[in-house]
Coordinates of C-alpha atoms and ligand atoms in Angstrom, one line a residue:
M143 CA -46.0 37.1 -23.0
R144 CA -46.6 34.8 -20.1
L145 CA -44.7 31.6 -20.4
A146 CA -44.9 28.6 -18.1
Q147 CA -42.5 28.6 -15.1
R148 CA -41.1 25.3 -16.4
V149 CA -39.5 27.0 -19.4
R150 CA -38.7 30.2 -17.6
A151 CA -36.5 28.2 -15.2
I152 CA -34.3 26.7 -18.0
S153 CA -30.8 28.2 -18.4
P154 CA -29.7 28.4 -22.1
S155 CA -26.9 26.0 -23.1
P156 CA -23.6 27.7 -22.8
T157 CA -22.0 25.3 -25.3
L158 CA -24.6 26.1 -27.9
A159 CA -24.3 29.8 -27.2
M160 CA -20.5 29.8 -27.7
D161 CA -20.8 27.7 -30.8
A162 CA -23.3 30.2 -32.2
R163 CA -20.9 33.1 -31.4
A164 CA -18.2 31.2 -33.3
K165 CA -20.4 30.6 -36.3
E166 CA -21.6 34.2 -36.3
L167 CA -18.0 35.5 -36.4
A168 CA -17.0 33.0 -39.1
K169 CA -20.0 34.3 -41.2
Q170 CA -18.6 37.9 -40.9
G171 CA -15.3 36.5 -42.3
V172 CA -13.4 36.4 -39.0
D173 CA -11.1 33.4 -38.9
V174 CA -12.0 31.8 -35.5
V175 CA -10.7 28.6 -34.1
N176 CA -13.6 26.8 -32.6
F177 CA -12.8 24.8 -29.5
S178 CA -16.4 24.8 -28.3
V179 CA -17.7 21.9 -30.4
G180 CA -19.1 18.8 -28.8
E181 CA -19.2 16.6 -31.8
P182 CA -16.6 14.6 -33.8
D183 CA -15.4 16.5 -36.9
F184 CA -15.3 13.3 -38.9
D185 CA -18.0 12.3 -41.4
T186 CA -20.3 9.5 -40.6
P187 CA -18.6 6.3 -42.0
I188 CA -19.8 5.6 -45.5
H189 CA -21.4 2.2 -44.8
I190 CA -23.7 3.9 -42.4
R191 CA -24.7 6.6 -44.8
E192 CA -25.3 3.9 -47.5
A193 CA -27.6 2.1 -45.1
A194 CA -29.7 5.2 -44.7
I195 CA -29.8 5.7 -48.5
A196 CA -30.9 2.1 -49.0
A197 CA -33.7 2.6 -46.4
I198 CA -35.0 5.6 -48.3
R199 CA -34.8 3.8 -51.6
E200 CA -36.8 0.9 -50.3
G201 CA -39.4 3.2 -48.8
F202 CA -38.6 2.6 -45.2
T203 CA -40.2 5.9 -44.3
R204 CA -43.2 5.2 -42.2
Y205 CA -43.8 5.2 -38.4
T206 CA -42.0 2.5 -36.5
P207 CA -42.8 1.1 -33.1
A208 CA -42.4 4.0 -30.6
G209 CA -39.4 2.5 -28.8
G210 CA -37.5 1.5 -31.9
I211 CA -37.5 -1.2 -34.6
P212 CA -36.9 -4.8 -33.3
E213 CA -33.7 -5.3 -35.3
L214 CA -32.1 -2.2 -33.8
K215 CA -33.1 -3.2 -30.3
Q216 CA -31.7 -6.6 -30.9
A217 CA -28.5 -5.0 -32.2
V218 CA -28.2 -2.9 -29.0
C219 CA -28.6 -6.1 -26.9
A220 CA -25.9 -7.8 -29.0
R221 CA -23.6 -4.9 -28.5
L222 CA -24.2 -4.7 -24.7
A223 CA -23.5 -8.5 -24.5
R224 CA -20.4 -8.4 -26.7
D225 CA -18.8 -5.2 -25.4
Q226 CA -19.8 -5.3 -21.7
G227 CA -21.0 -8.9 -21.1
L228 CA -24.4 -7.4 -20.2
E229 CA -27.5 -9.5 -20.9
Y230 CA -30.6 -7.4 -21.9
G231 CA -33.7 -8.4 -23.8
P232 CA -35.3 -6.2 -26.4
E233 CA -38.1 -5.4 -24.0
E234 CA -35.6 -3.7 -21.8
I235 CA -34.3 -1.3 -24.6
V236 CA -35.8 2.0 -25.6
V237 CA -34.4 3.7 -28.7
S238 CA -34.8 7.5 -28.6
V239 CA -33.9 10.7 -30.4
G240 CA -30.3 10.9 -29.2
A241 CA -28.9 10.2 -25.7
K242 CA -30.3 13.5 -24.6
H243 CA -33.8 12.3 -25.2
S244 CA -33.0 8.9 -23.5
L245 CA -31.8 10.9 -20.4
Y246 CA -34.9 13.1 -20.5
N247 CA -37.2 10.0 -20.7
A248 CA -35.4 8.5 -17.7
V249 CA -35.6 11.6 -15.5
M250 CA -39.2 12.1 -16.4
A251 CA -40.1 8.5 -15.7
V252 CA -38.4 8.2 -12.3
C253 CA -38.7 11.7 -10.7
D254 CA -41.8 13.2 -9.0
P255 CA -42.0 16.9 -8.3
G256 CA -39.7 17.8 -5.4
D257 CA -37.5 14.7 -5.7
E258 CA -33.8 15.3 -5.5
V259 CA -31.3 14.2 -8.1
L260 CA -27.6 14.0 -7.2
I261 CA -25.3 15.5 -10.0
P262 CA -21.6 15.5 -9.4
A263 CA -19.9 18.7 -10.8
P264 CA -18.4 19.4 -13.2
Y265 CA -21.4 18.0 -15.1
W266 CA -22.8 18.0 -18.6
V267 CA -24.9 21.2 -18.9
T268 CA -28.2 19.5 -19.7
Y269 CA -28.5 17.3 -16.5
P270 CA -29.7 20.0 -14.1
E271 CA -32.0 21.5 -16.7
Q272 CA -33.7 18.2 -17.4
V273 CA -34.1 17.6 -13.7
K274 CA -35.8 21.0 -13.4
L275 CA -38.1 20.2 -16.3
A276 CA -39.3 17.2 -14.3
E277 CA -40.0 19.6 -11.5
A278 CA -37.4 17.8 -9.4
V279 CA -34.4 19.4 -7.7
P280 CA -30.8 19.1 -9.0
V281 CA -28.4 18.6 -6.0
I282 CA -25.0 19.6 -7.3
V283 CA -22.1 17.8 -5.5
P284 CA -18.8 19.6 -6.3
V285 CA -15.9 17.3 -7.1
G286 CA -12.3 18.5 -6.6
E287 CA -9.7 18.4 -9.3
D288 CA -7.4 16.8 -6.7
Q289 CA -9.8 13.8 -6.8
G290 CA -9.3 13.5 -10.5
F291 CA -12.9 15.0 -10.9
R292 CA -14.3 11.6 -9.7
V293 CA -17.0 11.9 -7.0
T294 CA -16.7 9.7 -4.0
A295 CA -19.5 7.8 -2.3
A296 CA -18.7 9.7 0.9
A297 CA -19.2 13.1 -0.8
L298 CA -22.6 11.9 -2.2
A299 CA -23.7 10.3 1.1
E300 CA -23.5 13.7 2.8
R301 CA -26.1 15.1 0.3
V302 CA -28.6 12.1 0.4
T303 CA -32.0 12.9 2.0
P304 CA -35.2 11.0 2.1
R305 CA -36.2 12.9 -1.2
T306 CA -33.1 11.7 -3.1
R307 CA -34.3 9.7 -6.0
A308 CA -31.4 9.3 -8.5
L309 CA -27.8 9.9 -9.2
I310 CA -26.7 10.9 -12.7
L311 CA -23.2 9.6 -13.4
N312 CA -21.2 10.3 -16.6
S313 CA -18.1 8.3 -17.3
P314 CA -16.1 9.1 -19.5
N315 CA -17.0 12.6 -18.4
N316 CA -17.9 15.7 -20.3
P317 CA -16.3 18.2 -19.5
S318 CA -13.5 16.7 -17.3
G319 CA -12.5 13.6 -19.3
A320 CA -12.5 11.6 -16.1
V321 CA -13.1 7.9 -16.4
Y322 CA -14.2 6.0 -13.3
G323 CA -12.5 2.7 -12.4
R324 CA -14.2 -0.4 -11.2
E325 CA -13.6 0.1 -7.5
E326 CA -14.8 3.7 -7.5
L327 CA -18.0 2.5 -9.3
E328 CA -18.5 -0.3 -6.8
A329 CA -18.5 2.2 -4.0
L330 CA -21.0 4.4 -5.8
G331 CA -23.1 1.3 -6.6
E332 CA -23.3 0.4 -2.9
L333 CA -24.5 3.9 -2.1
V334 CA -27.2 3.7 -4.8
L335 CA -28.4 0.4 -3.4
A336 CA -28.2 1.4 0.2
H337 CA -30.6 4.4 -0.5
D338 CA -32.7 2.7 -3.1
L339 CA -31.8 5.3 -5.8
W340 CA -31.8 5.1 -9.5
L341 CA -28.5 5.3 -11.2
I342 CA -28.8 7.1 -14.5
S343 CA -25.5 6.2 -16.2
D344 CA -24.6 8.3 -19.2
E345 CA -22.0 6.3 -21.2
V346 CA -22.1 8.2 -24.5
Y347 CA -18.2 8.5 -24.6
E348 CA -17.8 4.7 -23.8
K349 CA -15.6 4.1 -26.8
L350 CA -13.5 7.2 -26.4
V351 CA -11.1 6.1 -23.7
Y352 CA -7.3 6.3 -24.0
D353 CA -4.0 4.7 -23.0
G354 CA -5.4 1.2 -23.0
R355 CA -8.2 2.0 -20.5
R356 CA -11.5 0.1 -20.7
H357 CA -14.9 1.6 -19.9
V358 CA -16.6 -0.1 -17.0
S359 CA -20.4 0.0 -17.2
P360 CA -21.8 0.1 -13.7
A361 CA -24.6 -2.4 -14.5
T362 CA -22.0 -5.1 -14.9
L363 CA -20.9 -4.8 -11.3
D364 CA -23.9 -6.4 -9.5
P365 CA -27.3 -7.8 -10.7
A366 CA -28.9 -5.7 -7.9
L367 CA -27.3 -2.5 -9.3
R368 CA -28.3 -3.5 -12.9
A369 CA -31.9 -3.6 -11.6
R370 CA -31.5 0.1 -10.5
T371 CA -29.6 1.4 -13.5
V372 CA -30.7 3.2 -16.6
L373 CA -27.8 2.7 -19.0
V374 CA -27.8 5.5 -21.6
N375 CA -25.7 5.4 -24.8
A376 CA -25.9 6.6 -28.4
V377 CA -24.3 6.3 -31.8
S378 CA -23.7 10.0 -31.8
K379 CA -20.2 10.4 -30.5
T380 CA -18.9 6.8 -31.2
H381 CA -19.9 6.7 -34.9
A382 CA -19.7 10.4 -35.7
M383 CA -23.5 10.5 -36.0
T384 CA -24.6 13.5 -33.9
G385 CA -27.1 14.8 -36.5
W386 CA -28.8 11.5 -37.0
R387 CA -30.3 11.6 -33.4
I388 CA -30.3 8.0 -32.2
G389 CA -29.6 7.1 -28.6
Y390 CA -30.9 4.3 -26.4
A391 CA -31.5 3.3 -22.9
A392 CA -31.2 -0.2 -21.3
C393 CA -33.1 -0.6 -18.1
P394 CA -35.6 -2.9 -16.3
R395 CA -38.6 -3.8 -18.3
E396 CA -41.2 -1.9 -16.3
L397 CA -39.3 1.3 -16.6
A398 CA -38.6 0.7 -20.3
R399 CA -42.3 0.3 -20.9
A400 CA -43.0 3.6 -19.1
M401 CA -40.3 5.4 -21.0
T402 CA -41.7 4.0 -24.3
E403 CA -45.2 5.2 -23.5
L404 CA -43.9 8.6 -22.5
Q405 CA -41.9 8.9 -25.7
G406 CA -44.9 7.6 -27.8
H407 CA -46.8 10.7 -26.7
V408 CA -44.0 13.1 -27.2
T409 CA -42.0 12.2 -30.4
S410 CA -43.6 8.9 -31.5
N411 CA -40.6 6.9 -32.9
P412 CA -37.1 8.1 -33.7
T413 CA -36.7 8.6 -37.4
S414 CA -37.1 5.4 -39.3
I415 CA -34.1 6.1 -41.7
A416 CA -31.8 7.0 -38.9
Q417 CA -32.7 3.8 -37.1
R418 CA -31.5 1.8 -40.1
A419 CA -28.3 3.9 -40.1
A420 CA -27.8 3.2 -36.4
L421 CA -28.4 -0.5 -37.1
A422 CA -25.5 -0.4 -39.7
A423 CA -23.3 1.4 -37.1
L424 CA -23.9 -1.2 -34.4
T425 CA -23.6 -4.2 -36.6
G426 CA -20.8 -2.9 -38.8
P427 CA -17.0 -3.0 -38.6
D428 CA -15.2 -1.5 -35.6
E429 CA -12.3 -0.1 -37.6
P430 CA -13.7 3.3 -38.3
V431 CA -14.5 3.8 -34.6
E432 CA -11.0 2.7 -33.6
A433 CA -9.4 5.0 -36.2
M434 CA -11.3 8.0 -34.8
R435 CA -10.4 7.0 -31.3
E436 CA -6.7 6.8 -32.2
E437 CA -6.8 10.3 -33.8
F438 CA -8.6 11.7 -30.8
Q439 CA -5.8 10.3 -28.6
R440 CA -3.1 12.0 -30.7
R441 CA -5.0 15.3 -30.5
R442 CA -5.5 14.9 -26.8
D443 CA -1.8 14.4 -26.2
Y444 CA -0.9 17.4 -28.2
M445 CA -3.6 19.7 -26.7
A446 CA -3.1 18.7 -23.1
S447 CA 0.7 19.1 -23.2
R448 CA 0.5 22.4 -25.2
L449 CA -2.0 23.9 -22.8
A450 CA -0.2 22.9 -19.7
S451 CA 2.9 24.6 -21.1
I452 CA 1.1 28.0 -21.6
P453 CA 1.6 30.1 -18.4
G454 CA -1.6 30.5 -16.5
F455 CA -3.3 27.2 -17.6
A456 CA -3.2 24.0 -15.5
C457 CA -4.5 20.7 -16.7
G458 CA -3.8 17.0 -16.5
V459 CA -4.2 14.5 -19.3
P460 CA -7.8 13.6 -19.7
E461 CA -8.6 9.9 -19.7
G462 CA -11.6 9.9 -22.0
A463 CA -14.1 11.9 -24.1
F464 CA -12.7 14.7 -26.3
Y465 CA -12.3 17.7 -24.0
V466 CA -9.5 19.3 -21.9
F467 CA -11.0 21.1 -18.8
A468 CA -8.2 23.5 -18.1
N469 CA -7.9 25.3 -14.7
I470 CA -7.7 29.1 -15.3
S471 CA -7.7 30.3 -11.7
R472 CA -4.3 31.9 -12.2
F473 CA -5.9 34.4 -14.6
L474 CA -8.7 35.4 -12.3
G475 CA -8.4 38.7 -10.5
R476 CA -5.7 39.8 -13.0
T477 CA -6.0 42.5 -15.6
R478 CA -5.5 41.6 -19.2
A479 CA -5.9 44.0 -22.1
G480 CA -7.1 46.7 -19.7
R481 CA -9.9 44.5 -18.3
E482 CA -10.1 42.6 -15.0
L483 CA -10.8 38.9 -15.6
K484 CA -13.3 38.0 -12.9
D485 CA -14.6 34.6 -13.9
S486 CA -14.5 31.9 -16.6
A487 CA -16.8 33.9 -18.9
D488 CA -14.4 36.8 -18.8
V489 CA -11.4 34.6 -19.7
A490 CA -13.4 33.0 -22.6
E491 CA -14.4 36.5 -23.8
F492 CA -10.8 37.6 -23.6
L493 CA -9.7 34.6 -25.7
L494 CA -12.4 35.2 -28.2
E495 CA -11.6 38.9 -28.6
K496 CA -7.8 38.8 -28.5
A497 CA -7.0 35.3 -29.9
R498 CA -10.1 34.6 -32.0
V499 CA -10.4 31.3 -30.2
V500 CA -13.7 30.0 -28.9
T501 CA -13.8 28.0 -25.7
V502 CA -16.7 27.3 -23.2
P503 CA -16.6 28.9 -19.8
G504 CA -16.6 26.3 -17.0
A505 CA -19.4 28.0 -15.2
G506 CA -22.0 26.3 -17.3
F507 CA -20.5 22.9 -16.2
G508 CA -20.5 23.9 -12.5
S509 CA -17.0 25.1 -12.2
D510 CA -16.1 28.8 -12.7
L511 CA -12.4 28.0 -12.3
H512 CA -12.1 26.2 -15.7
L513 CA -12.5 26.5 -19.4
R514 CA -13.4 23.6 -21.7
F515 CA -11.4 23.1 -24.8
S516 CA -12.7 20.5 -27.3
Y517 CA -10.2 18.6 -29.4
A518 CA -12.8 17.4 -31.8
T519 CA -11.2 19.6 -34.4
A520 CA -8.4 19.1 -36.9
R521 CA -4.9 18.9 -35.6
D522 CA -3.6 21.9 -37.6
R523 CA -6.5 24.0 -36.2
I524 CA -5.7 23.0 -32.7
E525 CA -2.1 24.0 -33.3
A526 CA -3.1 27.4 -34.8
G527 CA -5.6 28.1 -32.0
L528 CA -3.1 27.4 -29.2
N529 CA -0.5 29.5 -31.0
R530 CA -2.9 32.3 -31.0
V531 CA -3.8 31.8 -27.3
E532 CA -0.1 31.9 -26.4
E533 CA 0.5 35.0 -28.5
A534 CA -2.5 36.9 -27.1
L535 CA -1.4 36.2 -23.6
A536 CA 2.2 37.3 -24.3
R537 CA 0.8 40.6 -25.9
S538 CA -1.6 41.6 -23.1
Ligands
PLP2061 N1 -24.3 13.1 -22.7 C1 -23.2 13.8 -22.8 C2 -22.2 13.7 -21.6 C3 -22.9 14.6 -23.9 O1 -21.7 15.3 -23.9 C4 -23.8 14.7 -24.9 C5 -23.6 15.6 -26.1 O2 -22.8 16.5 -26.0 C6 -25.0 13.9 -24.8 C7 -25.2 13.1 -23.7 C8 -26.0 14.0 -25.9 O3 -25.8 13.0 -26.9 P1 -26.8 12.9 -28.1 O4 -26.3 13.8 -29.2 O5 -26.9 11.4 -28.5 O6 -28.2 13.4 -27.7

């Protein structure tokens, strides 16, 4: 079968592949601890589920405006104003089928074929693939662990060319957990403005920051930068709503209109019922979100200190999101259980086989020296999984 080059160029998602492996083993009755998940293990708070049920009961089941219902756009504006002090009007908001879809709309609406998009590594696996789908070129800019996984303007400046069109920034970061501070963002903002780029700012882990940190949204730094920013967020991670598929973008009106038109021809509107649920999430109480954040912080503390104490792993304490990106370079080139561990995939495979623990190889995030461990899983499972890792390493 001859398929289009566009789809042949896509790499499969390593996170979904590992998750599928874990589920397959679990189905065979193998007790695996799954550290590959990218979603909260909590249920969606009950008031949000009730709002969706009420929407179904009242028959709110027809097409909505392509870019989202006015009440939800208004709620997004109110949230941005309240949480970030950002003033956006409904005509600058596009509600989509998850943040992934918002990001796709943004890349498709700003990139022409051959344009270059700067992506600091480690990055979320989907960015380079979406850029390729737009027939643009992902330009990966490696960021050292010694810089706290935070890219500098100087490192980006070296890779800017006349074809550079956008920078995709993700803070708090998946997979590294890095959270950018105000001054770092100001320097990146200057670079964006100096080269007339778009800043696609993925803020889906906005609420998952720890130790009293506060998320800084780049659009708040300067009105000129706001005019070049596509702020992307979602209810998925914050409100434990990954399956509902509601994300949103805030950006200048002209771009919002283009993204809405594009989406109108691809998906029409996001699901009517899920939009009502998202409205309840954004206008409802903050306590459930804060309770989840506190639990993530406790799990992070446990996982990061346990992993750092297991010989061979090296990791700091992540500042946000729900992942530990552990350095595994000390395992590489060594032989374990009769097999040489050459790269992050080999180490992940070793842990799966010998410890029945699922992790995600760093290669898919742009760093073959790391493994990603998610702590979006119950505390006793984290403990059991890390015990197994320790035992498997001691045995082999
Ligand atoms: N951005 C980042 C950094 C993510 O980690 C994810 C999900 O894993 C997404 C976006 C996608 O979010 P959504 O489920 O709202 O599409």
